[in-house]
Short mmCIF file of N, CA and C in Angstrom, two decimals:
data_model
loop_
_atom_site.label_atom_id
_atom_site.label_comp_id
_atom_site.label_asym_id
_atom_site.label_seq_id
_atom_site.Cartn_x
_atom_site.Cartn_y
_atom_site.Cartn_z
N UNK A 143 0.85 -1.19 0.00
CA UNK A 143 0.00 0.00 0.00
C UNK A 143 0.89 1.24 0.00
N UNK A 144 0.86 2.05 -0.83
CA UNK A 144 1.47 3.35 -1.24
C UNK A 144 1.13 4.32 -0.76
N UNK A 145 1.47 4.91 0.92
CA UNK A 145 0.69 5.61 1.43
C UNK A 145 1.97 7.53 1.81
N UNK A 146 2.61 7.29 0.64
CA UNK A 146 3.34 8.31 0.32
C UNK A 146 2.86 9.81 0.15
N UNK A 147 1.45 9.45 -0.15
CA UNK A 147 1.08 11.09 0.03
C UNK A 147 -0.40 10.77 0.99
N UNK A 148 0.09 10.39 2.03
CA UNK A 148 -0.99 10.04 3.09
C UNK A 148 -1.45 11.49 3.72
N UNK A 149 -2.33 12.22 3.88
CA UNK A 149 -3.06 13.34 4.56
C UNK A 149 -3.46 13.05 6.31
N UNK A 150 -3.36 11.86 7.03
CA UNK A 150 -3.99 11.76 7.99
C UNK A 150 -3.39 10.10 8.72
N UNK A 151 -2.97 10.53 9.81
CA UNK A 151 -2.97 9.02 10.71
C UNK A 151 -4.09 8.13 11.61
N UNK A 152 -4.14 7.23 11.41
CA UNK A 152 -5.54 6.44 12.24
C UNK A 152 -4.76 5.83 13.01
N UNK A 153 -4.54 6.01 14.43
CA UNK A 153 -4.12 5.38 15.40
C UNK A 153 -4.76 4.42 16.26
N UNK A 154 -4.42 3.53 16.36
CA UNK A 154 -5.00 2.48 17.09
C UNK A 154 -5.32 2.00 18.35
N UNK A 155 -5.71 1.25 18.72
CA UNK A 155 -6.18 2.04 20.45
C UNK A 155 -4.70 1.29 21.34
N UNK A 156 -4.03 0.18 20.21
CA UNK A 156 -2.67 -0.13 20.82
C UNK A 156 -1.54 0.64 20.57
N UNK A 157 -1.76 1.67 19.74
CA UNK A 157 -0.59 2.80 19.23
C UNK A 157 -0.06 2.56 18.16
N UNK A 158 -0.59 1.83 17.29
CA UNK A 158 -0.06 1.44 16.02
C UNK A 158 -0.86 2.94 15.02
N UNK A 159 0.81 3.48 14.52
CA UNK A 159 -0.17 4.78 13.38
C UNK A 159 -0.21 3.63 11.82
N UNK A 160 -1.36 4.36 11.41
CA UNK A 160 -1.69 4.01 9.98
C UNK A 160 -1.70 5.46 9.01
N UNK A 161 -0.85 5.32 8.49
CA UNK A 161 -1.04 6.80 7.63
C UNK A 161 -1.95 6.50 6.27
N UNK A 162 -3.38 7.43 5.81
CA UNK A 162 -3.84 6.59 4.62
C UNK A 162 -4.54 8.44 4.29
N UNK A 163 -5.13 8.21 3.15
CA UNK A 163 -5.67 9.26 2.62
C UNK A 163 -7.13 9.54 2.97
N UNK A 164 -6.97 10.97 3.24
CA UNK A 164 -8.35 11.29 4.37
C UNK A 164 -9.24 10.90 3.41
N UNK A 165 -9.24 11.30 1.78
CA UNK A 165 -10.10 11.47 0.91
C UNK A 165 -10.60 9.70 0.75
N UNK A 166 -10.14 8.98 1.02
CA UNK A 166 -10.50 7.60 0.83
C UNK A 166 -11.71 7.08 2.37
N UNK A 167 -10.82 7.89 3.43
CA UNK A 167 -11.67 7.62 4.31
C UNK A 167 -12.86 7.86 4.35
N UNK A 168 -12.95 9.50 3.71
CA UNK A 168 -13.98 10.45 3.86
C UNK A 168 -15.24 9.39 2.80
N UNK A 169 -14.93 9.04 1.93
CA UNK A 169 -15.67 8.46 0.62
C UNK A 169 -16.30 6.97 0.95
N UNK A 170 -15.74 6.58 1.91
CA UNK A 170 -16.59 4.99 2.45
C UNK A 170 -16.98 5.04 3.97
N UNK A 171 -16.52 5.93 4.64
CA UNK A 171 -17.21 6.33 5.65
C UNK A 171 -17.93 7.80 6.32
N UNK A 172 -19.16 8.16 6.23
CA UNK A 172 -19.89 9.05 6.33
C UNK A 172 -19.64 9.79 7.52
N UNK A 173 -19.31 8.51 8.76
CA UNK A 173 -18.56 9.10 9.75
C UNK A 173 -17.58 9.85 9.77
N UNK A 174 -16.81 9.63 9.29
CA UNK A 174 -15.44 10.81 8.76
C UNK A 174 -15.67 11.21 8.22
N UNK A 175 -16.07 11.65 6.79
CA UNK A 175 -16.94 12.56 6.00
C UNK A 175 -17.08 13.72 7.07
N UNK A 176 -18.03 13.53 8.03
CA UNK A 176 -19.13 14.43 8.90
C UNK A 176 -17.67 14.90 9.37
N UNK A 177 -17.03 13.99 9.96
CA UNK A 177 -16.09 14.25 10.91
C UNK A 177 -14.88 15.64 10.40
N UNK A 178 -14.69 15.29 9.05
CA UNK A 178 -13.27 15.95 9.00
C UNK A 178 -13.74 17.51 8.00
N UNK A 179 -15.31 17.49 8.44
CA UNK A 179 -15.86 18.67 7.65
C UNK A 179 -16.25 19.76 9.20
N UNK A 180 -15.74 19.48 9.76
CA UNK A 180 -15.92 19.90 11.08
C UNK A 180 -14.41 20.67 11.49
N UNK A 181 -14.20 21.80 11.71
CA UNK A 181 -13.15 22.40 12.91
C UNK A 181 -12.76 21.09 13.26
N UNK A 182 -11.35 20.98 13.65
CA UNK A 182 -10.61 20.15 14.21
C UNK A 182 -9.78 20.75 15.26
N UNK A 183 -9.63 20.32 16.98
CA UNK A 183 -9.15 20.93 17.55
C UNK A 183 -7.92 20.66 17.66
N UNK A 184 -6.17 21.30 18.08
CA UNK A 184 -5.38 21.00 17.77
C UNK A 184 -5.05 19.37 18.07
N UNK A 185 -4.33 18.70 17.53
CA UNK A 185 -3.91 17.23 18.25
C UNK A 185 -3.00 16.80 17.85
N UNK A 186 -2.70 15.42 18.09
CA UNK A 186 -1.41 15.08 17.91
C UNK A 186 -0.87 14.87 16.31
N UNK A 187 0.49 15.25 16.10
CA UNK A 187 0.94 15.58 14.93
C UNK A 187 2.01 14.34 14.73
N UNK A 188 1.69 13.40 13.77
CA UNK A 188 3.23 12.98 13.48
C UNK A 188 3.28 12.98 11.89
N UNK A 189 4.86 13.27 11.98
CA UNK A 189 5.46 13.38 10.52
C UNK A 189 4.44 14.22 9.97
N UNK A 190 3.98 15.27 10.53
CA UNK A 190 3.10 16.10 10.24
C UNK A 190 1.61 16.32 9.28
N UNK A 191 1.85 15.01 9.91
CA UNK A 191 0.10 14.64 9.53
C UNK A 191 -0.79 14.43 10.82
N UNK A 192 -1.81 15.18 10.87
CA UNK A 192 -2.54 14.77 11.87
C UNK A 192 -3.34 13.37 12.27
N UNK A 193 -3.65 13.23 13.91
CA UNK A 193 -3.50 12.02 14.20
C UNK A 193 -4.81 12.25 14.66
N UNK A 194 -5.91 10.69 14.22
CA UNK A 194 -7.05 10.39 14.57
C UNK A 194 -7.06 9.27 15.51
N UNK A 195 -7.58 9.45 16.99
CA UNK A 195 -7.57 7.87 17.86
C UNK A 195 -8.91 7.47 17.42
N UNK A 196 -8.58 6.11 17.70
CA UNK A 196 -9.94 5.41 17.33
C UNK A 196 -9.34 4.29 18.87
N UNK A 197 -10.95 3.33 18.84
CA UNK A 197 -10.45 2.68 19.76
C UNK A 197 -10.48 1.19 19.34
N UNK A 198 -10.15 0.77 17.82
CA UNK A 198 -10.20 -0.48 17.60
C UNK A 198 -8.77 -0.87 17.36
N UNK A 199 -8.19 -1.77 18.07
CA UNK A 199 -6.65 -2.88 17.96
C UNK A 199 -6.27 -2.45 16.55
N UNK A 200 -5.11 -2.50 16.48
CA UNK A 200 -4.31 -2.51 15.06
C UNK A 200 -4.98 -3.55 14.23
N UNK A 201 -4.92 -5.02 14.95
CA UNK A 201 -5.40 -5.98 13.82
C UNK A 201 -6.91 -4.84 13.02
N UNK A 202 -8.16 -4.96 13.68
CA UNK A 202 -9.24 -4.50 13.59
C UNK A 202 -9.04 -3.34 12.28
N UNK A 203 -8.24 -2.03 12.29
CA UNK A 203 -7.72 -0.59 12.22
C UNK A 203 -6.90 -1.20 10.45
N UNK A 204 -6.02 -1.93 10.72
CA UNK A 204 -5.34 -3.07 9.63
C UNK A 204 -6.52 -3.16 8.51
N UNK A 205 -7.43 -4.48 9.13
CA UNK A 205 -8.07 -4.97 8.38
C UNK A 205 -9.51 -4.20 7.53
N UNK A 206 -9.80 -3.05 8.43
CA UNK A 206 -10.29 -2.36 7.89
C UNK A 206 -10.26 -1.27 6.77
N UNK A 207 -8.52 -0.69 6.88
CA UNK A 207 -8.07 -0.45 5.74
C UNK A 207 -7.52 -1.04 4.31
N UNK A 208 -7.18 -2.37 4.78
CA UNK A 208 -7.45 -2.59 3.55
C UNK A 208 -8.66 -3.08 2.47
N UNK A 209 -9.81 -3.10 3.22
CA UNK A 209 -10.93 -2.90 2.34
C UNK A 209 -11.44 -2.16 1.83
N UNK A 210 -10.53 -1.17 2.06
CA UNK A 210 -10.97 0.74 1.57
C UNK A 210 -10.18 0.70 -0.08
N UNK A 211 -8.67 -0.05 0.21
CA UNK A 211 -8.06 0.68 -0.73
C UNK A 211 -8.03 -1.08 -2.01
N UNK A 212 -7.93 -1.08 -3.21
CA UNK A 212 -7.45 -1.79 -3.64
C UNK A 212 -6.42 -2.57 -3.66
N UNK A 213 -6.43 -3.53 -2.74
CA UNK A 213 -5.25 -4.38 -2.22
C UNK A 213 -6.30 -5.76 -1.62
N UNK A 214 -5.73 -7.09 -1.39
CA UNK A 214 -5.95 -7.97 -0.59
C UNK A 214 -6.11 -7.60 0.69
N UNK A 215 -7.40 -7.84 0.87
CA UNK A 215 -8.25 -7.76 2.11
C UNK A 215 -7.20 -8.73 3.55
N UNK A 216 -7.34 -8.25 4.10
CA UNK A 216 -6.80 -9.06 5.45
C UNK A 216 -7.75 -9.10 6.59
N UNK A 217 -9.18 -10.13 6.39
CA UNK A 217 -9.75 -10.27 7.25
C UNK A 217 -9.56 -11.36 8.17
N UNK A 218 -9.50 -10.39 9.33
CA UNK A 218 -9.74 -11.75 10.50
C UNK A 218 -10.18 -13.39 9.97
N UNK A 219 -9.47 -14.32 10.77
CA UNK A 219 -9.67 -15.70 10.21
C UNK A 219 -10.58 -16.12 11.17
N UNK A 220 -10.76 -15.47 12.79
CA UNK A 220 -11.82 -16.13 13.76
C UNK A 220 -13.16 -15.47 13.48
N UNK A 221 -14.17 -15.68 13.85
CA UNK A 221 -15.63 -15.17 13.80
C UNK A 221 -16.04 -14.47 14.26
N UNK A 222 -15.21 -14.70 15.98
CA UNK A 222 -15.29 -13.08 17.07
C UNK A 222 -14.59 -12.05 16.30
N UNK A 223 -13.28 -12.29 15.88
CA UNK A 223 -12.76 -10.97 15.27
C UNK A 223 -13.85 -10.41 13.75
N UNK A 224 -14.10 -11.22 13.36
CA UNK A 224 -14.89 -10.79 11.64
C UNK A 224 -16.22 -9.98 12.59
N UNK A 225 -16.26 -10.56 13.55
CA UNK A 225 -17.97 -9.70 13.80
C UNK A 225 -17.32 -8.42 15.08
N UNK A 226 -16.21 -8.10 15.60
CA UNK A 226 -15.54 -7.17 16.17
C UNK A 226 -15.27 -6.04 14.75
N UNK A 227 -15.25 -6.39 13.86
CA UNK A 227 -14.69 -6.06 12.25
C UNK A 227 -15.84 -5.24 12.04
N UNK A 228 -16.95 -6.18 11.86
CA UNK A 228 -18.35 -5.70 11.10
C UNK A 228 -18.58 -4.76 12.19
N UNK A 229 -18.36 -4.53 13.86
CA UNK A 229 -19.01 -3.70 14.37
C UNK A 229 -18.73 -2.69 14.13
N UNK A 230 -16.77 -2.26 14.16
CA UNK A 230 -16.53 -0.93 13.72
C UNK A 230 -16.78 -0.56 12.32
N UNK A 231 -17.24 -1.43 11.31
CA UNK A 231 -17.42 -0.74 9.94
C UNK A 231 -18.93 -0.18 10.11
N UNK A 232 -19.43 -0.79 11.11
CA UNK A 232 -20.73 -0.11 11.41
C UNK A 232 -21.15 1.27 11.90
N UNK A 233 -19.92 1.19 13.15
CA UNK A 233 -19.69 2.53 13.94
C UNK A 233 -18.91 3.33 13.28
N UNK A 234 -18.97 3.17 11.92
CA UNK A 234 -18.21 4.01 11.38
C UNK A 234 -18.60 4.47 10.00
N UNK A 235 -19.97 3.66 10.21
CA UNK A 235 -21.51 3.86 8.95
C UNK A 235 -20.16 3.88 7.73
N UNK A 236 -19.50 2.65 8.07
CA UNK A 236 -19.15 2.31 6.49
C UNK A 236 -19.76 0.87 5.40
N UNK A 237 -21.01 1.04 5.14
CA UNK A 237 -22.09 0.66 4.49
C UNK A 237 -21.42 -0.64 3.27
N UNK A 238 -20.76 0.04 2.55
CA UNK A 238 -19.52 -1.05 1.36
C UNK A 238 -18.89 -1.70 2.09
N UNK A 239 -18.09 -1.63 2.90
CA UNK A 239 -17.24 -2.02 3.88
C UNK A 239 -17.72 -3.16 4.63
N UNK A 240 -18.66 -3.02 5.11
CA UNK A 240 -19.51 -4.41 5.91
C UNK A 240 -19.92 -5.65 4.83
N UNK A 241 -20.52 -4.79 3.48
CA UNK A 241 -20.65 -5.27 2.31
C UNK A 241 -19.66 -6.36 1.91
N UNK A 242 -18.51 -5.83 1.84
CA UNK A 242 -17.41 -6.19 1.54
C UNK A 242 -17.01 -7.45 2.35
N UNK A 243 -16.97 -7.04 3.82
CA UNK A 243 -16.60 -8.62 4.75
C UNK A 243 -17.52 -9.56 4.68
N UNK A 244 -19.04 -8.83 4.67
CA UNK A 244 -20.00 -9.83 4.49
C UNK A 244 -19.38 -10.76 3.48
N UNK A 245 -19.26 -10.44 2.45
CA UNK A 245 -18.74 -11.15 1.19
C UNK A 245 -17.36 -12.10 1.56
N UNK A 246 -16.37 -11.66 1.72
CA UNK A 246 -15.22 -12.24 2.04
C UNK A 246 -15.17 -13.76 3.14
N UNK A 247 -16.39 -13.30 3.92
CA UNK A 247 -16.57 -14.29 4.99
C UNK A 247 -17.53 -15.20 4.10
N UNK A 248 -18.54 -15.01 3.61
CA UNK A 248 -19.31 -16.08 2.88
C UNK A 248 -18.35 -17.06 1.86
N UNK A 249 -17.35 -15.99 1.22
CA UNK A 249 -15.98 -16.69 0.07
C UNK A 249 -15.34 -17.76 1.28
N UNK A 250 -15.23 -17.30 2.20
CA UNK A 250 -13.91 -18.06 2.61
C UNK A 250 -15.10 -19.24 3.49
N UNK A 251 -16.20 -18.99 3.59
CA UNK A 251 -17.41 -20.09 4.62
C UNK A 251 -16.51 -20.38 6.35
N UNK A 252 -16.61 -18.56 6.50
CA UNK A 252 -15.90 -18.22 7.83
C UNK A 252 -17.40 -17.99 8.51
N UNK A 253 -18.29 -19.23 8.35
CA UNK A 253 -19.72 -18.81 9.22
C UNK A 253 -19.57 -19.28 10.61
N UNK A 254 -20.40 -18.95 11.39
CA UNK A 254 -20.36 -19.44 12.97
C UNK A 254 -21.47 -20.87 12.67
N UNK A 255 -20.61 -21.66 13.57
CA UNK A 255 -21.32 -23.26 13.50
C UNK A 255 -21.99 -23.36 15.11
N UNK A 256 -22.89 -24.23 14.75
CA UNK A 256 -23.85 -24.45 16.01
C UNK A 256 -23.14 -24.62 17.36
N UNK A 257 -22.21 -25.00 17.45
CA UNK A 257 -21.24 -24.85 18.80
C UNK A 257 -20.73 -23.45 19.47
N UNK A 258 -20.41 -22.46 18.63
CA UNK A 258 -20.93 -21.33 18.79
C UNK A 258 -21.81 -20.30 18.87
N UNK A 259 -22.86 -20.97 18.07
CA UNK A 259 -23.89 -20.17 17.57
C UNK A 259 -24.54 -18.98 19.17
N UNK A 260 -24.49 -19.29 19.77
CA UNK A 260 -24.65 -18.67 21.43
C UNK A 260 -24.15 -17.64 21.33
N UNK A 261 -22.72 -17.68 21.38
CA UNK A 261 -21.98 -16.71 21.18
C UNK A 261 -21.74 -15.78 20.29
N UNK A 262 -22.34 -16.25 18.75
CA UNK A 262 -21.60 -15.45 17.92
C UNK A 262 -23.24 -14.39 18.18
N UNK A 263 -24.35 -15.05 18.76
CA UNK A 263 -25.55 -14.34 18.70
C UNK A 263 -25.23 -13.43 19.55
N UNK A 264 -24.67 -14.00 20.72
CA UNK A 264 -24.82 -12.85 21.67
C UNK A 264 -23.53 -11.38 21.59
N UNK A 265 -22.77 -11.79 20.61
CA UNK A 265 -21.94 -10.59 20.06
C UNK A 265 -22.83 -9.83 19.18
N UNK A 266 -23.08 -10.68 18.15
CA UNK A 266 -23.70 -9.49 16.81
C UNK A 266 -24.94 -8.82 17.69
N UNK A 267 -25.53 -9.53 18.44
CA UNK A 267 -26.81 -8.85 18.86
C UNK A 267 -26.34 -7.62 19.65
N UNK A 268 -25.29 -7.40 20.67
CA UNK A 268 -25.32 -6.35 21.20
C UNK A 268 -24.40 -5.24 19.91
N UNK A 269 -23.79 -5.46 19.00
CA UNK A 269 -23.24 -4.64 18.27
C UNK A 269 -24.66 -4.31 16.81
N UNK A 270 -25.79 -5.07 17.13
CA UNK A 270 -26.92 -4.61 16.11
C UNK A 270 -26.75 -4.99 14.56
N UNK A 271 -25.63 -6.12 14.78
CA UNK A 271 -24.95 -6.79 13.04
C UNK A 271 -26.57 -7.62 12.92
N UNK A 272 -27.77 -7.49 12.27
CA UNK A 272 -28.40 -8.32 12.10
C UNK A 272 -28.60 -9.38 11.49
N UNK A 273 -28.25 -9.40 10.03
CA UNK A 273 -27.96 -10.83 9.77
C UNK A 273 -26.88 -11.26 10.33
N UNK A 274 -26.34 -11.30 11.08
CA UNK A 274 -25.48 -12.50 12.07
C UNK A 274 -26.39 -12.89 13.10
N UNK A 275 -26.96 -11.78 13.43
CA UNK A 275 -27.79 -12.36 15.05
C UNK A 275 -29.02 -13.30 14.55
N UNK A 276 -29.40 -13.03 13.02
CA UNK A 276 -30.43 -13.83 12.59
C UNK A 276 -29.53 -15.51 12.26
N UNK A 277 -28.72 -15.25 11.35
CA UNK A 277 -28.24 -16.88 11.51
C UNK A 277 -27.73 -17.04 12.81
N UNK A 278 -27.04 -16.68 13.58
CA UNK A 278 -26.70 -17.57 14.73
C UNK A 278 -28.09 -18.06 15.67
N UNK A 279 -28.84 -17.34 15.87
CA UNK A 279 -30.37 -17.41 15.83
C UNK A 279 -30.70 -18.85 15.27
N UNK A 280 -30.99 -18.99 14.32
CA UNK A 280 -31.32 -19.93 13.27
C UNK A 280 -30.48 -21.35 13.77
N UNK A 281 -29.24 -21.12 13.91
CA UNK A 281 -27.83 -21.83 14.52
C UNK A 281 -28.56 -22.49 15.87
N UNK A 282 -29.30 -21.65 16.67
CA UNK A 282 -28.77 -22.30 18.17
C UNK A 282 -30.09 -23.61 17.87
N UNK A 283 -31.02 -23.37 17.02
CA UNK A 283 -32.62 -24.28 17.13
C UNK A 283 -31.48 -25.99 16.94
N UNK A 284 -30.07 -25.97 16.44
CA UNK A 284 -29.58 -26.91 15.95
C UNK A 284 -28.92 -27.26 17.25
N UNK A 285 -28.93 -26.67 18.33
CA UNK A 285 -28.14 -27.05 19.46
C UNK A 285 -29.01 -27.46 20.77
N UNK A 286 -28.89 -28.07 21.12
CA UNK A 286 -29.89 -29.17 22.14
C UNK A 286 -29.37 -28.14 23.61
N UNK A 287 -30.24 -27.76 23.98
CA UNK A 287 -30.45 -26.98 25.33
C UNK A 287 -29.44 -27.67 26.52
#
């Protein structure tokens, strides 16, 4: 990823900077859009690009950028992380983006199986991912009480 004329850092809630182009951000997420059309109060500067915290792990921060830019996707291989994934592309009303993993996870048949199904419900449900909470839903009728 060629991030040589990067405008902006996305820092990670472990301190990992990502330098990427605001204009890419701004264009798949509405959240930043809103965000960077707004006064910005001073903050942290490196290599003199300004720095955005977010509070999702590098992996999370990672994998989310590369579904922005044309490159191989690097999605999470577990189910907790793919639906930790889908929550911030949510909280971050990036609409293609969820699109996008949705897809990647159906390619790779990274679905939650009835041994989880509990769990993967009781994640997507509090992050509001609905088709997950509907199949894992669907999932648990296969699991004996």
């Amino acid at each position: 990823l060629d991030t040589s004329e990067a405008d902006i850092i996305i820092r990670s809630a472990d301190h990992t900077n990502f330098p990427i182009h605001k204009s890419i951000l701004a264009s798949s997420s509405q959240f930043f859009k809103d965000m960077f059309s707004l006064p910005q109060p001073s903050s942290a500067v490196v290599n003199g690009l300004p720095v955005v915290h977010v509070s999702e792990d590098a992996e999370l921060v990672q994998a989310l950028i590369t579904v922005l830019y044309p490159i191989p996707s690097k999605i999470p291989t577990s189910y907790d992380r793919v639906l930790a994934l889908l929550a911030a592309a949510q909280k971050y009303d990036m609409s293609a983006v969820k699109s996008s993993i949705r897809a990647e996870v159906r390619r790779r048949n990274l679905l939650a199986t009835s041994g989880t199904a509990a769990f993967v419900y009781a994640i997507a449900s509090k992050n509001r991912l609905l088709p997950e909470s509907e199949t894992a839903a669907r999932l648990t009728l296969n699991h004996p009480l």
